Amino acid sequence: MKTLQKAFVLTALLPILANAQQSDFWQQVNGPFGATVEHVVVNPVNDDICIYIESEGIFRSTDGGASWMPAANAGLPGSTPNVLAINASGALFAGTKTGIFRSTDNGETWQQVYAGTIRTRQVNSIIINLQNGEIFAGASFVSDATLLRSSDNGDSWAEFTAGLSDVWTLHALAQNASTGALFAATQRGGVLTSTDRGESWSPVDTTLKKWNITTLVAHTNGDLFAGADSLRKYAIFRYTPGQGKWMKALAPASQVLALAQSPSGVLYAGTNGTSEGIYISQDSGRTWQQSSNGLFNLQIKALSFDSKDRIYSGTQCAGVFVSSDKGVNWTGINEGLKFSTVLS
């Protein structure tokens, strides 16, 4: 009887599957589907794109994402880096659980340039001043953070801790392009600032001290934007110098993992939920609009731009997407990417 029932169900499904194959039930996608892209960086000189795929390593594209080539990743630890950054000459820097690694050949080989101690080897954030090449990195251990600074392309590092005691993690760093002031997104410390190249730190204000600050961007107009969460509440806050306090700019339903500003000044926020995707603001954070047209997965892991104002989005289990119209539409660019996430 069970065999007859199974045969009946299969027979009934065949016309449905045949019709679905002839209809729009299936949508062609560009390349393999399933890669979790943790980091996206773009070479500021030639617009080459480097991404880090979970459990696979660095991939590189020299044609705007039309095709991808895997790097050898020799010398880079197997675990996913906490952060990936690129300087003006195309050198890559990866912050990991065991220090900082540098690659000068597009991820083929890596050299450890900072090992640190047990208190400083966990590196969660890196920012590079593209004008003078100075590198800043945030390291942490339990309840104390350390700011690392290099002025010689990572060959040597200075360590600074003033104002960073009882700060658990430096999740992200940002720099004001006009003044050179540094800002740090922290856990248990709110948003901190430094006006002496990272040697000492103080709170921007104390409003966000109880929030976990996940990401940070310094807008060209001088405002700061911080992605934050606390007890399952999520927000993007804006701080305008002279006003003296953080103001809530957006209250998304999920955690903000990526904040970025395009060369034309447009703000983008990538969320980690299943219903929102990317928010865009074209008026310095006063209003925000959702953007998800063409995205197959709305969990956004990373955002980055090229010199032509195209924005690249790394996603959970769906690879890389690009938008050439300021986020209105997105197109998958995954030809040649490997994926390792098992979808059930």
CSV table of C-alpha atoms in Angstrom, one decimal:
chain,number,residue,atom,x,y,z
A,1,MET,CA,0.0,0.0,0.0
A,2,LYS,CA,2.8,2.5,0.9
A,3,THR,CA,4.5,1.8,-2.4
A,4,LEU,CA,1.3,2.5,-4.3
A,5,GLN,CA,0.9,5.8,-2.3
A,6,LYS,CA,4.4,6.9,-3.1
A,7,ALA,CA,3.8,6.1,-6.8
A,8,PHE,CA,0.6,8.1,-6.8
A,9,VAL,CA,2.3,11.1,-5.2
A,10,LEU,CA,5.1,11.1,-7.7
A,11,THR,CA,2.7,10.7,-10.6
A,12,ALA,CA,0.7,13.7,-9.4
A,13,LEU,CA,3.9,15.8,-9.0
A,14,LEU,CA,5.3,15.2,-12.5
A,15,PRO,CA,2.9,17.6,-14.3
A,16,ILE,CA,3.6,20.3,-11.6
A,17,LEU,CA,7.4,19.9,-11.9
A,18,ALA,CA,7.1,20.0,-15.7
A,19,ASN,CA,5.1,23.2,-15.7
A,20,ALA,CA,7.4,24.8,-13.2
A,21,GLN,CA,10.4,24.0,-15.5
A,22,GLN,CA,8.7,25.8,-18.4
A,23,SER,CA,7.6,28.8,-16.3
A,24,ASP,CA,9.5,31.4,-14.3
A,25,PHE,CA,9.7,29.2,-11.2
A,26,TRP,CA,13.5,28.9,-11.8
A,27,GLN,CA,15.8,31.9,-12.1
A,28,GLN,CA,19.2,31.7,-13.6
A,29,VAL,CA,22.0,33.1,-11.4
A,30,ASN,CA,25.5,34.1,-12.2
A,31,GLY,CA,27.8,31.4,-10.9
A,32,PRO,CA,27.6,29.0,-7.9
A,33,PHE,CA,25.2,29.9,-5.1
A,34,GLY,CA,26.1,29.5,-1.5
A,35,ALA,CA,29.4,31.3,-0.7
A,36,THR,CA,29.5,33.2,2.6
A,37,VAL,CA,31.5,36.3,1.9
A,38,GLU,CA,32.9,37.7,5.2
A,39,HIS,CA,35.0,40.6,3.8
A,40,VAL,CA,35.2,42.7,0.7
A,41,VAL,CA,37.9,45.2,-0.1
A,42,VAL,CA,38.7,47.1,-3.3
A,43,ASN,CA,42.1,48.2,-4.5
A,44,PRO,CA,42.0,52.0,-4.6
A,45,VAL,CA,44.4,52.1,-7.5
A,46,ASN,CA,43.0,49.7,-10.1
A,47,ASP,CA,39.6,48.6,-8.6
A,48,ASP,CA,40.6,45.0,-8.3
A,49,ILE,CA,38.3,43.3,-5.7
A,50,CYS,CA,39.5,40.9,-3.0
A,51,ILE,CA,37.0,38.9,-0.9
A,52,TYR,CA,37.3,36.4,1.9
A,53,ILE,CA,35.0,33.4,1.6
A,54,GLU,CA,34.3,31.4,4.8
A,55,SER,CA,36.6,28.3,5.0
A,56,GLU,CA,37.9,28.9,1.4
A,57,GLY,CA,40.1,32.0,1.8
A,58,ILE,CA,40.9,34.9,-0.5
A,59,PHE,CA,39.5,35.3,-4.0
A,60,ARG,CA,40.3,38.1,-6.4
A,61,SER,CA,38.6,39.7,-9.4
A,62,THR,CA,40.3,42.0,-11.9
A,63,ASP,CA,37.2,42.5,-14.1
A,64,GLY,CA,34.7,44.0,-11.7
A,65,GLY,CA,33.5,40.7,-10.4
A,66,ALA,CA,32.8,39.1,-13.8
A,67,SER,CA,35.2,36.3,-12.9
A,68,TRP,CA,37.1,35.2,-9.7
A,69,MET,CA,40.5,33.6,-9.1
A,70,PRO,CA,41.3,31.8,-5.8
A,71,ALA,CA,44.5,32.8,-4.1
A,72,ALA,CA,46.9,30.3,-2.6
A,73,ASN,CA,46.5,31.9,0.8
A,74,ALA,CA,49.9,30.4,1.9
A,75,GLY,CA,50.8,31.4,5.4
A,76,LEU,CA,47.4,32.7,6.4
A,77,PRO,CA,45.7,31.0,9.4
A,78,GLY,CA,42.8,28.7,8.4
A,79,SER,CA,40.2,30.5,10.6
A,80,THR,CA,38.3,33.4,9.1
A,81,PRO,CA,40.1,36.8,9.7
A,82,ASN,CA,38.3,39.2,11.9
A,83,VAL,CA,39.0,42.0,9.5
A,84,LEU,CA,40.5,42.6,6.1
A,85,ALA,CA,42.0,45.9,4.8
A,86,ILE,CA,43.9,47.2,1.8
A,87,ASN,CA,46.3,50.1,1.4
A,88,ALA,CA,47.0,52.4,-1.5
A,89,SER,CA,49.6,50.1,-3.1
A,90,GLY,CA,47.3,47.1,-2.9
A,91,ALA,CA,48.9,45.3,0.1
A,92,LEU,CA,46.4,43.3,2.1
A,93,PHE,CA,46.3,43.2,5.9
A,94,ALA,CA,44.3,40.6,7.8
A,95,GLY,CA,43.6,40.9,11.5
A,96,THR,CA,43.2,37.4,13.1
A,97,LYS,CA,43.1,35.6,16.4
A,98,THR,CA,46.9,35.3,16.2
A,99,GLY,CA,48.0,38.8,15.1
A,100,ILE,CA,48.3,40.7,11.8
A,101,PHE,CA,49.3,39.2,8.5
A,102,ARG,CA,50.3,41.0,5.3
A,103,SER,CA,50.2,40.0,1.7
A,104,THR,CA,51.8,42.0,-1.2
A,105,ASP,CA,50.8,39.5,-3.9
A,106,ASN,CA,47.0,39.6,-3.8
A,107,GLY,CA,46.7,37.0,-1.1
A,108,GLU,CA,48.9,34.3,-2.7
A,109,THR,CA,51.4,34.4,0.2
A,110,TRP,CA,51.1,36.0,3.7
A,111,GLN,CA,53.7,37.1,6.3
A,112,GLN,CA,52.9,37.6,9.9
A,113,VAL,CA,53.9,41.2,10.7
A,114,TYR,CA,52.5,41.4,14.3
A,115,ALA,CA,52.3,38.5,16.7
A,116,GLY,CA,51.8,40.4,19.9
A,117,THR,CA,51.3,38.8,23.3
A,118,ILE,CA,48.4,36.9,24.8
A,119,ARG,CA,46.9,40.4,25.6
A,120,THR,CA,47.2,41.9,22.1
A,121,ARG,CA,47.2,39.1,19.5
A,122,GLN,CA,43.4,39.1,19.0
A,123,VAL,CA,43.0,41.8,16.3
A,124,ASN,CA,39.4,42.8,15.4
A,125,SER,CA,39.7,46.0,13.5
A,126,ILE,CA,42.1,47.7,11.0
A,127,ILE,CA,41.9,51.1,9.3
A,128,ILE,CA,44.5,52.5,6.9
A,129,ASN,CA,45.0,56.1,6.0
A,130,LEU,CA,45.3,56.1,2.3
A,131,GLN,CA,47.0,59.5,2.2
A,132,ASN,CA,50.0,58.7,4.4
A,133,GLY,CA,49.9,54.9,4.7
A,134,GLU,CA,49.6,54.9,8.5
A,135,ILE,CA,47.9,51.8,9.8
A,136,PHE,CA,45.8,51.5,13.0
A,137,ALA,CA,44.5,48.2,14.5
A,138,GLY,CA,42.4,47.4,17.5
A,139,ALA,CA,43.5,44.4,19.7
A,140,SER,CA,41.9,43.1,22.8
A,141,PHE,CA,42.1,40.6,25.6
A,142,VAL,CA,39.3,39.9,28.1
A,143,SER,CA,38.6,43.4,29.6
A,144,ASP,CA,41.5,45.5,28.1
A,145,ALA,CA,42.0,46.8,24.6
A,146,THR,CA,45.1,48.1,22.8
A,147,LEU,CA,45.5,50.4,19.9
A,148,LEU,CA,48.3,49.4,17.5
A,149,ARG,CA,49.9,51.8,15.1
A,150,SER,CA,52.4,51.3,12.2
A,151,SER,CA,54.0,54.0,10.1
A,152,ASP,CA,56.2,51.7,8.0
A,153,ASN,CA,53.6,49.4,6.2
A,154,GLY,CA,53.3,47.0,9.1
A,155,ASP,CA,57.0,46.3,9.6
A,156,SER,CA,56.9,47.6,13.2
A,157,TRP,CA,54.1,48.5,15.6
A,158,ALA,CA,53.6,50.8,18.6
A,159,GLU,CA,51.1,49.9,21.3
A,160,PHE,CA,48.9,52.3,23.2
A,161,THR,CA,46.4,51.7,26.0
A,162,ALA,CA,45.6,55.1,27.6
A,163,GLY,CA,41.9,55.4,28.0
A,164,LEU,CA,41.2,51.8,26.9
A,165,SER,CA,41.1,50.0,30.2
A,166,ASP,CA,37.8,48.1,30.8
A,167,VAL,CA,37.1,48.3,27.1
A,168,TRP,CA,36.5,44.7,25.9
A,169,THR,CA,36.7,44.9,22.2
A,170,LEU,CA,37.6,47.5,19.5
A,171,HIS,CA,35.1,46.3,16.9
A,172,ALA,CA,35.8,48.9,14.3
A,173,LEU,CA,37.9,52.0,13.6
A,174,ALA,CA,37.1,55.1,11.6
A,175,GLN,CA,39.0,58.3,10.8
A,176,ASN,CA,37.9,61.8,9.9
A,177,ALA,CA,39.5,62.6,6.6
A,178,SER,CA,39.8,66.3,7.3
A,179,THR,CA,41.0,66.4,10.9
A,180,GLY,CA,42.7,63.0,11.2
A,181,ALA,CA,40.7,62.3,14.4
A,182,LEU,CA,40.3,58.6,15.1
A,183,PHE,CA,37.1,56.9,16.4
A,184,ALA,CA,36.6,53.4,17.9
A,185,ALA,CA,33.5,51.3,18.1
A,186,THR,CA,33.7,49.3,21.3
A,187,GLN,CA,32.1,46.9,23.6
A,188,ARG,CA,31.5,48.4,27.1
A,189,GLY,CA,33.0,51.7,26.1
A,190,GLY,CA,30.6,53.3,23.6
A,191,VAL,CA,32.4,55.3,20.9
A,192,LEU,CA,35.8,56.6,21.8
A,193,THR,CA,37.9,59.2,20.0
A,194,SER,CA,41.6,60.0,19.8
A,195,THR,CA,43.2,63.2,18.5
A,196,ASP,CA,46.8,62.1,18.9
A,197,ARG,CA,47.0,59.3,16.4
A,198,GLY,CA,45.7,56.7,18.8
A,199,GLU,CA,48.0,57.3,21.7
A,200,SER,CA,45.1,58.2,24.1
A,201,TRP,CA,41.4,57.8,24.0
A,202,SER,CA,38.3,59.4,25.6
A,203,PRO,CA,34.5,59.0,25.1
A,204,VAL,CA,32.8,61.0,22.3
A,205,ASP,CA,30.1,61.1,25.0
A,206,THR,CA,28.7,58.5,27.5
A,207,THR,CA,25.3,58.0,25.9
A,208,LEU,CA,26.2,54.7,24.1
A,209,LYS,CA,28.3,53.2,26.9
A,210,LYS,CA,25.8,50.4,27.6
A,211,TRP,CA,25.4,49.6,23.9
A,212,ASN,CA,27.6,47.2,21.9
A,213,ILE,CA,28.9,49.2,19.0
A,214,THR,CA,29.5,46.9,16.0
A,215,THR,CA,30.4,49.2,13.2
A,216,LEU,CA,31.3,52.9,12.6
A,217,VAL,CA,31.7,55.4,9.8
A,218,ALA,CA,33.0,59.0,9.8
A,219,HIS,CA,31.0,61.0,7.2
A,220,THR,CA,32.6,63.6,5.1
A,221,ASN,CA,30.3,66.2,6.6
A,222,GLY,CA,31.9,65.5,10.1
A,223,ASP,CA,29.0,63.4,11.5
A,224,LEU,CA,29.6,60.0,13.0
A,225,PHE,CA,27.3,57.0,12.4
A,226,ALA,CA,27.4,53.9,14.7
A,227,GLY,CA,25.7,50.6,14.4
A,228,ALA,CA,24.7,49.4,17.9
A,229,ASP,CA,22.7,46.7,19.7
A,230,SER,CA,21.7,46.2,23.3
A,231,LEU,CA,19.4,43.5,24.7
A,232,ARG,CA,17.9,42.7,21.3
A,233,LYS,CA,17.4,46.3,20.4
A,234,TYR,CA,19.1,47.6,17.3
A,235,ALA,CA,19.9,51.1,16.1
A,236,ILE,CA,22.0,53.4,14.0
A,237,PHE,CA,23.0,56.5,15.9
A,238,ARG,CA,24.2,59.8,14.5
A,239,TYR,CA,26.5,62.2,16.3
A,240,THR,CA,26.9,65.7,15.1
A,241,PRO,CA,29.8,67.7,16.6
A,242,GLY,CA,28.5,70.6,18.5
A,243,GLN,CA,25.2,69.1,19.5
A,244,GLY,CA,26.8,67.0,22.3
A,245,LYS,CA,24.8,63.8,22.1
A,246,TRP,CA,24.0,60.8,20.0
A,247,MET,CA,20.6,60.7,18.2
A,248,LYS,CA,18.9,57.6,16.9
A,249,ALA,CA,18.9,57.8,13.1
A,250,LEU,CA,17.3,54.4,12.4
A,251,ALA,CA,15.9,51.5,14.3
A,252,PRO,CA,16.2,48.3,12.2
A,253,ALA,CA,14.8,45.0,13.3
A,254,SER,CA,18.2,43.3,13.2
A,255,GLN,CA,21.9,43.9,13.9
A,256,VAL,CA,23.8,46.2,11.7
A,257,LEU,CA,27.1,44.5,10.7
A,258,ALA,CA,28.3,46.9,8.0
A,259,LEU,CA,28.3,50.7,7.6
A,260,ALA,CA,29.9,52.4,4.6
A,261,GLN,CA,30.0,55.7,2.8
A,262,SER,CA,30.4,55.9,-0.9
A,263,PRO,CA,32.7,58.4,-2.7
A,264,SER,CA,29.6,60.5,-3.5
A,265,GLY,CA,28.6,60.6,0.2
A,266,VAL,CA,25.7,58.1,0.2
A,267,LEU,CA,25.5,56.0,3.3
A,268,TYR,CA,24.8,52.3,3.3
A,269,ALA,CA,23.9,50.0,6.2
A,270,GLY,CA,23.9,46.2,6.0
A,271,THR,CA,21.8,44.3,8.4
A,272,ASN,CA,22.0,40.7,9.6
A,273,GLY,CA,18.3,39.7,9.5
A,274,THR,CA,16.2,37.9,7.0
A,275,SER,CA,13.8,40.7,6.0
A,276,GLU,CA,15.7,44.0,5.6
A,277,GLY,CA,18.9,43.7,3.7
A,278,ILE,CA,20.5,47.1,3.0
A,279,TYR,CA,19.4,50.6,4.1
A,280,ILE,CA,20.5,53.6,2.1
A,281,SER,CA,20.6,57.3,3.0
A,282,GLN,CA,21.3,60.0,0.5
A,283,ASP,CA,20.7,62.9,2.9
A,284,SER,CA,23.5,62.3,5.5
A,285,GLY,CA,21.4,59.9,7.6
A,286,ARG,CA,18.3,61.9,8.0
A,287,THR,CA,16.1,59.5,6.1
A,288,TRP,CA,16.7,55.8,5.1
A,289,GLN,CA,15.2,53.5,2.4
A,290,GLN,CA,15.5,49.8,2.2
A,291,SER,CA,17.3,48.2,-0.8
A,292,SER,CA,17.0,44.5,-1.6
A,293,ASN,CA,16.0,44.3,-5.3
A,294,GLY,CA,18.1,41.5,-6.7
A,295,LEU,CA,19.6,40.2,-3.5
A,296,PHE,CA,19.1,36.5,-2.9
A,297,ASN,CA,20.0,36.7,0.8
A,298,LEU,CA,19.4,39.7,3.0
A,299,GLN,CA,22.1,38.9,5.6
A,300,ILE,CA,24.8,41.4,4.7
A,301,LYS,CA,28.3,40.7,6.0
A,302,ALA,CA,30.4,43.4,4.2
A,303,LEU,CA,30.1,46.6,2.1
A,304,SER,CA,32.8,48.2,-0.1
A,305,PHE,CA,33.1,50.7,-3.0
A,306,ASP,CA,35.3,51.2,-6.1
A,307,SER,CA,36.4,54.4,-7.6
A,308,LYS,CA,33.4,54.4,-10.0
A,309,ASP,CA,30.9,54.5,-7.0
A,310,ARG,CA,29.9,50.9,-7.5
A,311,ILE,CA,29.0,49.2,-4.3
A,312,TYR,CA,29.8,45.5,-3.5
A,313,SER,CA,28.0,43.5,-0.9
A,314,GLY,CA,29.2,40.3,0.7
A,315,THR,CA,26.3,38.1,1.9
A,316,GLN,CA,25.6,35.0,4.0
A,317,CYS,CA,25.3,31.9,1.7
A,318,ALA,CA,24.7,33.9,-1.5
A,319,GLY,CA,28.1,35.3,-2.6
A,320,VAL,CA,28.8,38.8,-3.8
A,321,PHE,CA,26.5,41.4,-5.3
A,322,VAL,CA,27.2,44.7,-7.0
A,323,SER,CA,25.1,47.8,-7.6
A,324,SER,CA,25.9,50.4,-10.2
A,325,ASP,CA,22.9,52.6,-9.5
A,326,LYS,CA,23.5,53.6,-5.8
A,327,GLY,CA,21.8,50.5,-4.4
A,328,VAL,CA,18.5,50.6,-6.4
A,329,ASN,CA,19.3,47.2,-8.1
A,330,TRP,CA,21.7,44.4,-7.2
A,331,THR,CA,23.3,41.8,-9.5
A,332,GLY,CA,25.1,38.6,-8.3
A,333,ILE,CA,28.7,38.3,-9.5
A,334,ASN,CA,29.7,34.9,-8.4
A,335,GLU,CA,31.3,33.2,-11.4
A,336,GLY,CA,34.2,31.0,-10.2
A,337,LEU,CA,33.5,31.3,-6.5
A,338,LYS,CA,33.6,28.2,-4.3
A,339,PHE,CA,31.0,27.7,-1.5
A,340,SER,CA,31.4,25.7,1.6
A,341,THR,CA,28.2,26.5,3.6
A,342,VAL,CA,25.8,23.5,3.5
A,343,LEU,CA,22.2,24.5,2.9
A,344,SER,CA,19.6,22.2,4.4
